[in-house]
Tab-separated table of C-alpha atoms in Angstrom:
chain	number	residue	atom	x	y	z
A	14	UNK	CA	42.332	30.308	-6.220
A	15	UNK	CA	43.582	33.355	-3.054
A	16	UNK	CA	41.040	35.251	-4.042
A	17	UNK	CA	38.433	32.481	-3.879
A	18	UNK	CA	40.403	30.865	-0.278
A	19	UNK	CA	38.450	33.656	1.764
A	20	UNK	CA	35.133	32.669	0.688
A	21	UNK	CA	35.636	29.165	2.241
A	22	UNK	CA	34.722	28.728	5.317
A	23	UNK	CA	37.162	26.889	8.223
A	24	UNK	CA	35.500	23.271	7.487
A	25	UNK	CA	36.057	23.754	4.672
A	26	UNK	CA	40.210	24.311	4.426
A	27	UNK	CA	40.515	22.173	6.871
A	28	UNK	CA	38.917	19.796	4.731
A	29	UNK	CA	41.500	20.857	1.846
A	30	UNK	CA	44.392	20.269	3.990
A	31	UNK	CA	42.683	17.153	5.141
A	32	UNK	CA	43.099	16.572	0.891
A	33	UNK	CA	46.462	17.304	1.341
A	34	UNK	CA	47.275	14.845	3.804
A	35	UNK	CA	45.861	12.473	1.684
A	36	UNK	CA	46.942	12.919	-1.440
A	37	UNK	CA	50.629	12.329	-0.115
A	38	UNK	CA	49.744	9.553	1.974
A	39	UNK	CA	49.057	7.933	-1.528
A	40	UNK	CA	52.040	9.335	-2.579
A	41	UNK	CA	51.066	11.830	-4.507
A	42	UNK	CA	52.327	15.381	-5.683
A	43	UNK	CA	48.556	16.608	-7.177
A	44	UNK	CA	45.013	16.868	-5.633
A	45	UNK	CA	42.935	15.230	-7.134
A	46	UNK	CA	38.871	15.436	-6.852
A	47	UNK	CA	39.796	11.327	-5.167
A	48	UNK	CA	41.918	13.632	-2.641
A	49	UNK	CA	39.394	15.729	-1.983
A	50	UNK	CA	36.387	13.088	-1.299
A	51	UNK	CA	39.022	10.500	0.809
A	52	UNK	CA	39.727	14.637	2.717
A	53	UNK	CA	35.518	15.159	2.784
A	54	UNK	CA	35.081	12.175	4.770
A	55	UNK	CA	37.766	12.791	7.334
A	56	UNK	CA	35.042	16.203	8.133
A	57	UNK	CA	32.171	13.717	9.755
A	58	UNK	CA	30.886	16.871	11.282
A	59	UNK	CA	30.169	18.328	7.839
A	60	UNK	CA	27.269	19.374	5.768
A	61	UNK	CA	27.871	17.086	2.505
A	62	UNK	CA	29.496	13.641	5.280
A	63	UNK	CA	25.974	13.887	7.320
A	64	UNK	CA	24.076	13.852	4.309
A	65	UNK	CA	25.580	10.817	2.386
A	66	UNK	CA	24.828	9.236	7.011
A	67	UNK	CA	21.379	10.498	6.167
A	68	UNK	CA	20.836	7.763	2.660
A	69	UNK	CA	22.589	5.256	3.954
A	70	UNK	CA	26.268	5.849	2.707
A	71	UNK	CA	28.914	4.553	5.093
A	72	UNK	CA	31.936	6.951	4.967
A	73	UNK	CA	33.986	4.328	5.793
A	74	UNK	CA	32.568	2.465	3.324
A	75	UNK	CA	33.057	5.357	0.162
A	76	UNK	CA	36.835	5.841	2.335
A	77	UNK	CA	37.366	2.297	1.359
A	78	UNK	CA	35.870	1.489	-2.229
A	79	UNK	CA	38.125	4.971	-3.217
A	80	UNK	CA	41.587	4.015	-2.270
A	81	UNK	CA	40.470	-0.039	-4.336
A	82	UNK	CA	40.538	2.447	-7.356
A	83	UNK	CA	42.790	4.435	-7.488
A	84	UNK	CA	46.576	4.049	-7.534
A	85	UNK	CA	49.350	4.951	-5.481
A	86	UNK	CA	52.197	7.411	-6.790
A	87	UNK	CA	55.791	8.199	-6.101
A	88	UNK	CA	56.025	11.414	-5.334
A	89	UNK	CA	58.060	13.083	-3.150
A	90	UNK	CA	58.593	14.539	0.210
A	91	UNK	CA	58.830	17.995	0.167
A	92	UNK	CA	57.197	18.802	-3.287
A	93	UNK	CA	54.527	21.043	-3.153
A	94	UNK	CA	50.988	19.508	-3.916
A	95	UNK	CA	48.705	21.765	-6.830
A	96	UNK	CA	45.394	21.064	-7.379
A	97	UNK	CA	44.615	19.441	-11.094
A	98	UNK	CA	42.427	20.706	-12.996
A	99	UNK	CA	39.527	18.705	-12.467
A	100	UNK	CA	40.129	19.491	-8.534
A	101	UNK	CA	39.724	23.326	-9.518
A	102	UNK	CA	36.849	22.470	-11.097
A	103	UNK	CA	35.493	20.768	-8.293
A	104	UNK	CA	35.796	24.203	-6.653
A	105	UNK	CA	34.410	26.056	-9.799
A	106	UNK	CA	31.904	24.200	-9.555
A	107	UNK	CA	30.886	24.355	-5.937
A	108	UNK	CA	31.494	28.656	-6.215
A	109	UNK	CA	28.579	28.157	-8.978
A	110	UNK	CA	25.648	26.507	-6.662
A	111	UNK	CA	26.704	28.911	-3.382
A	112	UNK	CA	25.882	31.342	-5.556
A	113	UNK	CA	23.059	30.044	-7.324
A	114	UNK	CA	21.491	29.967	-3.934
A	115	UNK	CA	22.813	33.736	-2.565
A	116	UNK	CA	25.750	32.387	-0.678
A	117	UNK	CA	28.836	34.087	-0.055
A	118	UNK	CA	30.562	31.874	1.124
A	119	UNK	CA	31.992	27.660	-0.197
A	120	UNK	CA	31.513	25.113	2.650
A	121	UNK	CA	31.423	21.568	2.584
A	122	UNK	CA	28.266	21.600	1.307
A	123	UNK	CA	29.023	22.818	-2.001
A	124	UNK	CA	31.963	21.103	-1.967
A	125	UNK	CA	30.547	17.731	-0.881
A	126	UNK	CA	27.336	18.364	-3.569
A	127	UNK	CA	29.550	18.771	-6.797
A	128	UNK	CA	31.996	16.434	-5.849
A	129	UNK	CA	30.181	13.914	-4.931
A	130	UNK	CA	26.648	15.109	-7.357
A	131	UNK	CA	29.559	14.672	-10.701
A	132	UNK	CA	30.682	11.597	-11.013
A	133	UNK	CA	32.385	12.153	-14.232
A	134	UNK	CA	35.525	13.761	-12.308
A	135	UNK	CA	36.342	12.256	-10.293
A	136	UNK	CA	35.941	8.616	-8.511
A	137	UNK	CA	32.587	7.064	-8.945
A	138	UNK	CA	31.630	5.291	-5.577
A	139	UNK	CA	29.210	4.077	-6.795
A	140	UNK	CA	27.262	5.939	-3.736
A	141	UNK	CA	23.099	4.942	-5.300
A	142	UNK	CA	23.411	8.839	-3.743
A	143	UNK	CA	22.247	11.293	-7.192
A	144	UNK	CA	22.577	14.851	-7.185
A	145	UNK	CA	19.032	15.939	-6.411
A	146	UNK	CA	19.001	12.909	-3.652
A	147	UNK	CA	21.778	15.427	-2.222
A	148	UNK	CA	20.351	18.662	-3.065
A	149	UNK	CA	17.723	17.533	-1.107
A	150	UNK	CA	18.723	16.348	2.130
A	151	UNK	CA	21.154	19.254	1.662
A	152	UNK	CA	18.739	22.408	1.495
A	153	UNK	CA	16.060	20.574	3.368
A	154	UNK	CA	18.942	20.508	6.400
A	155	UNK	CA	19.985	18.361	8.455
A	156	UNK	CA	17.689	15.848	10.810
A	157	UNK	CA	14.591	18.206	9.454
A	158	UNK	CA	12.571	19.065	6.750
A	159	UNK	CA	12.733	21.897	4.230
A	160	UNK	CA	12.187	22.915	0.619
A	161	UNK	CA	10.736	19.963	-1.601
A	162	UNK	CA	13.091	19.647	-4.227
A	163	UNK	CA	10.510	17.247	-5.305
A	164	UNK	CA	11.967	14.157	-7.386
A	165	UNK	CA	13.028	12.641	-4.486
A	166	UNK	CA	10.102	9.648	-3.745
A	167	UNK	CA	8.937	10.382	-7.095
A	168	UNK	CA	11.420	11.178	-9.152
A	169	UNK	CA	11.156	13.975	-11.782
A	170	UNK	CA	9.923	12.537	-15.273
A	171	UNK	CA	12.919	14.288	-17.185
A	172	UNK	CA	15.173	12.791	-14.739
A	173	UNK	CA	13.992	9.337	-14.938
A	174	UNK	CA	14.245	9.519	-18.640
A	175	UNK	CA	18.402	10.487	-18.568
A	176	UNK	CA	18.841	7.860	-16.192
A	177	UNK	CA	16.563	5.298	-17.685
A	178	UNK	CA	16.004	3.557	-21.208
A	179	UNK	CA	11.986	4.858	-21.460
A	180	UNK	CA	9.944	7.533	-22.141
A	181	UNK	CA	7.158	8.384	-20.245
A	182	UNK	CA	3.464	8.484	-22.129
A	183	UNK	CA	1.097	9.954	-18.907
A	184	UNK	CA	1.650	10.856	-15.618
A	185	UNK	CA	-1.591	12.055	-14.020
A	186	UNK	CA	-3.961	11.529	-11.071
A	187	UNK	CA	-6.092	8.876	-11.369
A	188	UNK	CA	-9.991	10.619	-10.858
A	189	UNK	CA	-12.440	8.328	-8.041
A	190	UNK	CA	-9.747	6.523	-7.203
A	191	UNK	CA	-9.690	8.061	-3.298
A	192	UNK	CA	-12.804	6.199	-1.108
A	193	UNK	CA	-14.782	8.841	-0.769
A	194	UNK	CA	-15.769	10.255	2.670
A	195	UNK	CA	-16.679	13.087	4.723
A	196	UNK	CA	-13.046	13.427	4.519
A	197	UNK	CA	-11.323	12.085	0.742
A	198	UNK	CA	-8.937	9.481	0.503
A	199	UNK	CA	-6.470	11.249	-0.866
A	200	UNK	CA	-5.368	9.742	-4.489
A	201	UNK	CA	-3.802	7.378	-6.195
A	202	UNK	CA	-1.646	8.304	-10.237
A	203	UNK	CA	-2.050	6.396	-12.925
A	204	UNK	CA	1.476	6.603	-14.858
A	205	UNK	CA	3.025	4.468	-18.301
A	206	UNK	CA	6.741	4.340	-19.729
A	207	UNK	CA	6.456	2.904	-22.539
A	208	UNK	CA	10.711	0.675	-23.808
A	209	UNK	CA	12.853	1.319	-25.459
A	210	UNK	CA	15.924	-0.756	-24.278
A	211	UNK	CA	16.490	-3.865	-26.389
A	212	UNK	CA	15.354	-6.693	-23.718
A	213	UNK	CA	14.245	-4.581	-20.479
A	214	UNK	CA	14.110	-6.382	-17.184
A	215	UNK	CA	11.260	-5.593	-14.929
A	216	UNK	CA	11.555	-6.221	-11.352
A	217	UNK	CA	7.729	-6.090	-9.083
A	218	UNK	CA	7.077	-6.438	-5.598
A	219	UNK	CA	4.674	-3.812	-3.697
A	220	UNK	CA	1.187	-5.262	-2.375
A	221	UNK	CA	-2.272	-4.179	-2.000
A	222	UNK	CA	-3.677	-5.488	-5.448
A	223	UNK	CA	-7.122	-7.924	-3.595
A	224	UNK	CA	-7.083	-6.073	-0.675
A	225	UNK	CA	-8.137	-1.935	-1.104
A	226	UNK	CA	-7.342	0.807	1.095
A	227	UNK	CA	-10.285	0.127	4.330
A	228	UNK	CA	-12.737	2.914	5.334
A	229	UNK	CA	-13.077	4.753	8.356
A	230	UNK	CA	-16.440	5.378	10.141
A	231	UNK	CA	-18.737	5.190	7.053
A	232	UNK	CA	-15.805	6.252	4.461
A	233	UNK	CA	-15.901	4.361	1.443
A	234	UNK	CA	-12.849	2.171	0.581
A	235	UNK	CA	-10.137	3.394	-1.054
A	236	UNK	CA	-9.012	1.501	-4.674
A	237	UNK	CA	-6.729	-1.774	-5.507
A	238	UNK	CA	-2.881	-1.202	-6.514
A	239	UNK	CA	-3.106	-2.677	-10.355
A	240	UNK	CA	-0.201	-3.276	-12.830
A	241	UNK	CA	-0.218	-4.018	-16.481
A	242	UNK	CA	1.951	-4.649	-18.901
A	243	UNK	CA	0.728	-3.531	-22.735
A	244	UNK	CA	-2.442	-1.998	-21.534
A	245	UNK	CA	-5.770	-1.774	-24.324
A	246	UNK	CA	-3.242	-5.055	-26.633
A	247	UNK	CA	-4.357	-8.069	-27.427
A	248	UNK	CA	-0.767	-8.847	-25.447
A	249	UNK	CA	-2.385	-7.452	-22.399
A	250	UNK	CA	-1.442	-9.022	-19.382
A	251	UNK	CA	-2.482	-8.032	-15.809
A	252	UNK	CA	0.960	-8.555	-13.031
A	253	UNK	CA	1.109	-10.162	-9.853
A	254	UNK	CA	1.946	-8.139	-7.207
A	255	UNK	CA	5.293	-9.417	-7.559
A	256	UNK	CA	6.932	-11.098	-9.904
A	257	UNK	CA	9.852	-11.008	-13.434
A	258	UNK	CA	8.984	-10.497	-16.491
A	259	UNK	CA	11.684	-10.297	-19.098
A	260	UNK	CA	10.449	-7.486	-21.307
A	261	UNK	CA	10.619	-6.464	-25.000
A	262	UNK	CA	11.390	-3.292	-26.907
A	263	UNK	CA	8.134	-1.083	-27.088
A	264	UNK	CA	6.119	-2.637	-24.520
A	265	UNK	CA	4.223	-0.521	-21.601
A	266	UNK	CA	4.389	-0.979	-18.358
A	267	UNK	CA	1.412	0.731	-16.964
A	268	UNK	CA	0.506	1.679	-13.309
A	269	UNK	CA	-2.094	2.361	-11.209
A	270	UNK	CA	-1.196	3.052	-7.555
A	271	UNK	CA	-4.543	3.048	-4.629
A	272	UNK	CA	-5.891	5.729	-3.607
A	273	UNK	CA	-6.813	6.435	0.308
A	274	UNK	CA	-9.949	5.099	2.162
A	275	UNK	CA	-12.344	7.876	3.043
A	276	UNK	CA	-13.571	9.259	7.081
A	277	UNK	CA	-17.135	8.985	7.164
A	278	UNK	CA	-20.090	9.413	6.069
A	279	UNK	CA	-20.078	10.999	1.877
A	280	UNK	CA	-22.884	12.887	1.669
A	281	UNK	CA	-21.697	14.765	5.193
A	282	UNK	CA	-19.007	15.823	2.586
A	283	UNK	CA	-19.184	19.857	1.906
A	284	UNK	CA	-20.765	20.837	-1.211
A	285	UNK	CA	-18.225	23.033	-2.315
A	286	UNK	CA	-15.384	20.974	-2.507
A	287	UNK	CA	-17.748	17.460	-4.098
A	288	UNK	CA	-17.584	20.693	-6.406
A	289	UNK	CA	-13.794	22.012	-5.922
A	290	UNK	CA	-13.209	17.638	-7.076
A	291	UNK	CA	-15.261	17.863	-9.445
A	292	UNK	CA	-13.488	21.055	-11.036
A	293	UNK	CA	-9.363	19.769	-10.346
A	294	UNK	CA	-10.833	16.529	-12.013
A	295	UNK	CA	-10.434	14.452	-8.615
A	296	UNK	CA	-13.473	13.522	-8.742
A	297	UNK	CA	-15.991	12.451	-11.106
A	298	UNK	CA	-19.802	13.891	-12.187
A	299	UNK	CA	-20.684	10.632	-12.059
A	300	UNK	CA	-19.621	9.990	-8.887
A	301	UNK	CA	-20.433	12.843	-6.914
A	302	UNK	CA	-24.029	12.473	-7.910
A	303	UNK	CA	-24.318	8.998	-6.816
A	304	UNK	CA	-21.534	8.694	-4.054
A	305	UNK	CA	-22.240	12.010	-2.644
A	306	UNK	CA	-25.911	13.281	-3.383
A	307	UNK	CA	-24.246	16.403	-5.172
A	308	UNK	CA	-25.799	16.548	-8.907
A	309	UNK	CA	-23.573	19.722	-10.721
A	310	UNK	CA	-25.052	21.278	-14.102
A	311	UNK	CA	-23.320	23.385	-16.673
A	312	UNK	CA	-24.511	26.598	-16.290
């Protein structure tokens, strides 16, 4: 590790030293992933610690939860403290993560991301943070915006399917959902998922199923939210905005999210913009002609 040690930032080196101290305090002659995490939360100005706080994860809770889960050893003072294979793997993975973004150093951002994001290799403090969330915050930076990884406010389908017992059947923009106007409202989306768990339980806590987003200055309202179980089948059920349902294996849950309200008279919308909307599948030909007054013919 001596060559890799040269690539550690000063703050990352302090975290390693803190981890050794934490291991000794807990009576251990080795440093494992839980000790690395304890060392990390002792460095409150580190990128990883700030990310956790931004995500609502208390550093004091991380510490207390780790100490609750780990047992105290009977290590002897003066013995050399070694890294466990898991702790070594965390550092190796941190180095790999840094190289993927062309960084030639290892800081508390990468050690913290790997240590927290790969809970199978250490203590799971049930912080609610996933590796995608950590990376999203990490790349965006502290208290700022940056590269958008996607998958936070609308988690990517593959990650969701890995974490939850369902299959996404479709997920797409909803045609004609944005309120018509000189400036069209943003589109809603529609998606449907099928559960393969034996006894899925659905809890819905939303709004907007009765009153759509309104338009302004002649703009039309957007569409309302709509929630359904087993759409298009004899057992179809339209759900209220709030409630709970016990479902069965194979049931589907379908959501039509509301579109934004339009601004201004739709007849004043640029004709080229209407044409682009139709080509992109945002507005139907029927709506283009009836609402926007733009007739589109095949050529």
